[in-house]
CSV table of C-alpha atoms in Angstrom, one decimal:
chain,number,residue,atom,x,y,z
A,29,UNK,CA,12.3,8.9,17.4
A,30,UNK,CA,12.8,12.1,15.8
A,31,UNK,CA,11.5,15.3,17.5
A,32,UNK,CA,8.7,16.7,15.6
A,33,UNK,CA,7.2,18.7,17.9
A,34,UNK,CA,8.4,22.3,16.5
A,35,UNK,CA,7.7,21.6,13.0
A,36,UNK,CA,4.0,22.9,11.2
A,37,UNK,CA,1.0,21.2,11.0
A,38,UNK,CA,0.5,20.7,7.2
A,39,UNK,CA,-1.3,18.3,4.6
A,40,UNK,CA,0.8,16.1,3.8
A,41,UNK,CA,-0.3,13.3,1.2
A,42,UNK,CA,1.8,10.0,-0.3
A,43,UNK,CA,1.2,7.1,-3.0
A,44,UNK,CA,3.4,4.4,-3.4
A,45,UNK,CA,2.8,0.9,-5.6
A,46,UNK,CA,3.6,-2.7,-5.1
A,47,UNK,CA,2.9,-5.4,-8.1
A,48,UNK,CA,2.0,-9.1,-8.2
A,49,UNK,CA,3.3,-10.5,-10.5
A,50,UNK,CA,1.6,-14.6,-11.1
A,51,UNK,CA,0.6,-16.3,-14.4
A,52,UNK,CA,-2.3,-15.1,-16.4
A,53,UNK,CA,-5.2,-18.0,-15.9
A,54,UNK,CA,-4.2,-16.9,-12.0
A,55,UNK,CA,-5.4,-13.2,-12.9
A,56,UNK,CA,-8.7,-14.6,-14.4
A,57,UNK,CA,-9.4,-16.7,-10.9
A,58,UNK,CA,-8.2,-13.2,-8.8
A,59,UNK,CA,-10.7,-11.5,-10.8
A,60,UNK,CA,-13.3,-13.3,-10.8
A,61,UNK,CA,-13.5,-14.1,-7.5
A,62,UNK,CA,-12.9,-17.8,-7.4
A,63,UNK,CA,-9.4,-18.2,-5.8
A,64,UNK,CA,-9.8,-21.2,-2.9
A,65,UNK,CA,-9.7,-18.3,-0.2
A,66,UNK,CA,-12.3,-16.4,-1.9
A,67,UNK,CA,-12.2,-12.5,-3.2
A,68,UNK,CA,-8.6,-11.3,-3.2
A,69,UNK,CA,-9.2,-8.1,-4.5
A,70,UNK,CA,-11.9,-7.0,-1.5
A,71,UNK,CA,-9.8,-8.9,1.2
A,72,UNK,CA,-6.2,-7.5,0.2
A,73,UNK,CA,-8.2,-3.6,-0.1
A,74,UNK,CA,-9.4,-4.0,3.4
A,75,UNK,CA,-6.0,-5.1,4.7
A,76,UNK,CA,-3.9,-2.4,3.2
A,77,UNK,CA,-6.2,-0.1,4.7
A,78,UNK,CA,-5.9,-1.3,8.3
A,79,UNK,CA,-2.0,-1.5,7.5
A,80,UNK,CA,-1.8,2.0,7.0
A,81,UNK,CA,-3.6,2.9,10.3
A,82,UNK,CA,-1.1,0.0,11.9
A,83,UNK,CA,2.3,1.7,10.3
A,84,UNK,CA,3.5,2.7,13.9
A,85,UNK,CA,3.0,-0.9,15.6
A,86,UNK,CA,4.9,-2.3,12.6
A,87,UNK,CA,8.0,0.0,12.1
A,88,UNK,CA,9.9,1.2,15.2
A,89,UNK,CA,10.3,5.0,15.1
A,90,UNK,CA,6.9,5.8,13.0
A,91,UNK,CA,5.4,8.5,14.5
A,92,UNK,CA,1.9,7.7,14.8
A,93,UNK,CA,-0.4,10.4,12.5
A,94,UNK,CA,-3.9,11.3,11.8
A,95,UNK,CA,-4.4,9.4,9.4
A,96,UNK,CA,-7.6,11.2,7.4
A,97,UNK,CA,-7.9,9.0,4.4
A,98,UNK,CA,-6.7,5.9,2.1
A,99,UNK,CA,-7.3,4.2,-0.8
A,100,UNK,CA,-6.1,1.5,-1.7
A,101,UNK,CA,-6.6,0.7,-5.5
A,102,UNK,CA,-5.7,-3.0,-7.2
A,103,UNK,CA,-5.3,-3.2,-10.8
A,104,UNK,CA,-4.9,-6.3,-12.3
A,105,UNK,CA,-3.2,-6.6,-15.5
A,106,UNK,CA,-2.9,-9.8,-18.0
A,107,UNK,CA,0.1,-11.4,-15.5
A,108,UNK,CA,-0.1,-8.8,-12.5
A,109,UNK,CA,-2.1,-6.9,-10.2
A,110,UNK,CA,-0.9,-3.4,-10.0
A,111,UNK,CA,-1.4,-2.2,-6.3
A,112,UNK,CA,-1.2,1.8,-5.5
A,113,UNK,CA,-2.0,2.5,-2.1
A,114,UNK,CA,-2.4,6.6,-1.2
A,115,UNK,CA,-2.5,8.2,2.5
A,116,UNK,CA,-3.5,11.3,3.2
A,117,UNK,CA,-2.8,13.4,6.6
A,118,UNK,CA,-3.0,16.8,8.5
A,119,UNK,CA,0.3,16.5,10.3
A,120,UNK,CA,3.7,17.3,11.1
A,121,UNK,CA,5.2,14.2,9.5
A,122,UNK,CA,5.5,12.7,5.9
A,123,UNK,CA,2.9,9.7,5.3
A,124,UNK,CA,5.3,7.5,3.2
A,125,UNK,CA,5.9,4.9,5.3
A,126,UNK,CA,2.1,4.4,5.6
A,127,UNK,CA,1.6,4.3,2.2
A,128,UNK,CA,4.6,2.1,1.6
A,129,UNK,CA,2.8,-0.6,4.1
A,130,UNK,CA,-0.7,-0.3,2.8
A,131,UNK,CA,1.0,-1.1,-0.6
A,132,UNK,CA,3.0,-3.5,0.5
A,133,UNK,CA,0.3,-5.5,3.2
A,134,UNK,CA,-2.0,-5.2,0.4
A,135,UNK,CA,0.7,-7.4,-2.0
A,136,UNK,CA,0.9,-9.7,1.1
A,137,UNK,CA,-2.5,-10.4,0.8
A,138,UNK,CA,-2.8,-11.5,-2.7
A,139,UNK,CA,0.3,-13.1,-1.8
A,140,UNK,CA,-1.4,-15.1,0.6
A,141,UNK,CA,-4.5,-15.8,-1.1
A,142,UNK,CA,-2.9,-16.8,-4.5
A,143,UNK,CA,0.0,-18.9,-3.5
A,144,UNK,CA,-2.5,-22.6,-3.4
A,145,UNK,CA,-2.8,-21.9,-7.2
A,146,UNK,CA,0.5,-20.3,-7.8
A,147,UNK,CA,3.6,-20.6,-5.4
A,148,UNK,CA,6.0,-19.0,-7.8
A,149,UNK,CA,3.7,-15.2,-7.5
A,150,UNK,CA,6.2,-12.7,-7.2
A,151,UNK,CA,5.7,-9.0,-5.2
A,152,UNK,CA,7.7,-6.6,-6.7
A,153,UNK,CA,8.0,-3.0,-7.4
A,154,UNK,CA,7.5,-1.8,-3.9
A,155,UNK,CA,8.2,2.1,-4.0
A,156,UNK,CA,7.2,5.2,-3.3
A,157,UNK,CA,5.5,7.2,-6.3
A,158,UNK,CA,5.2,11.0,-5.3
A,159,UNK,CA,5.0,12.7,-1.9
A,160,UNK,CA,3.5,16.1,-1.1
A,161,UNK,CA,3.8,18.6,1.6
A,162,UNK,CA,5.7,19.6,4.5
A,163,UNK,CA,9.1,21.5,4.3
A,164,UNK,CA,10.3,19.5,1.2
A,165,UNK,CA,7.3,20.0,-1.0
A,166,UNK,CA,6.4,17.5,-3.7
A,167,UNK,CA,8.4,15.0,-5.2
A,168,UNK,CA,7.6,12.1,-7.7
A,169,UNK,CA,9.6,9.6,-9.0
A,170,UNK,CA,7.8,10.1,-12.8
């Protein structure tokens, strides 16, 4: 792991996305509620969520952080479901990685819960948006 311990406590926040991409009458049953496994959109929130807190069991070398808030939002779309996860902290380290696996998890999910109607869904997209804080300041990729 890196050595963090001299750098300054700061808040640090980061949003990254992840799309779904499935057919259209697939969208309607996601939105509605009535995919075989139940509400997508309310299971896949809940599991970015605890992603995010997990992010240091799941990728060696994350240091574990303070996590102080996340939201996970799910959008869908006529063929997709746009997924922007965003992580918030008051730390010495970055919170992309955090917000990279709520996003991603979150995809997983729908993933998962889709895939007896539609086994050709596609994740895509998976990227970081914008970062703020710390020594490098903000960043977005718009």
């Amino acid at each position: 792991m890196v050595d963090v311990s001299e750098k300054s406590v700061t808040s640090r926040e980061a949003t990254a996305e992840s799309v779904l991409v499935t057919r259209p009458d697939v969208v309607a049953l996601l939105s509605a509620g009535d995919l075989p496994k139940g509400d997508a959109l309310a299971v896949a929130r809940v599991a970015g969520i605890m992603a995010a807190k997990r992010t240091p069991d799941l990728v060696p070398l994350c240091h574990p952080l303070p996590i102080s808030k996340v939201t996970v939002d799910l959008t869908p779309g006529e063929d997709r479901v746009v997924i922007m996860a965003t992580v918030r902290t008051r730390g010495v380290t970055g919170v992309e990685m955090e917000a990279l696996t709520a996003a991603s998890v979150a995809a997983l999910t729908l993933y998962d819960m889709v895939k007896a109607v539609d086994r050709a869904a596609t994740i895509e997209h998976t990227r970081v948006l914008a970062k703020s804080g710390g020594k490098s300041g903000e960043w977005s990729r718009a």
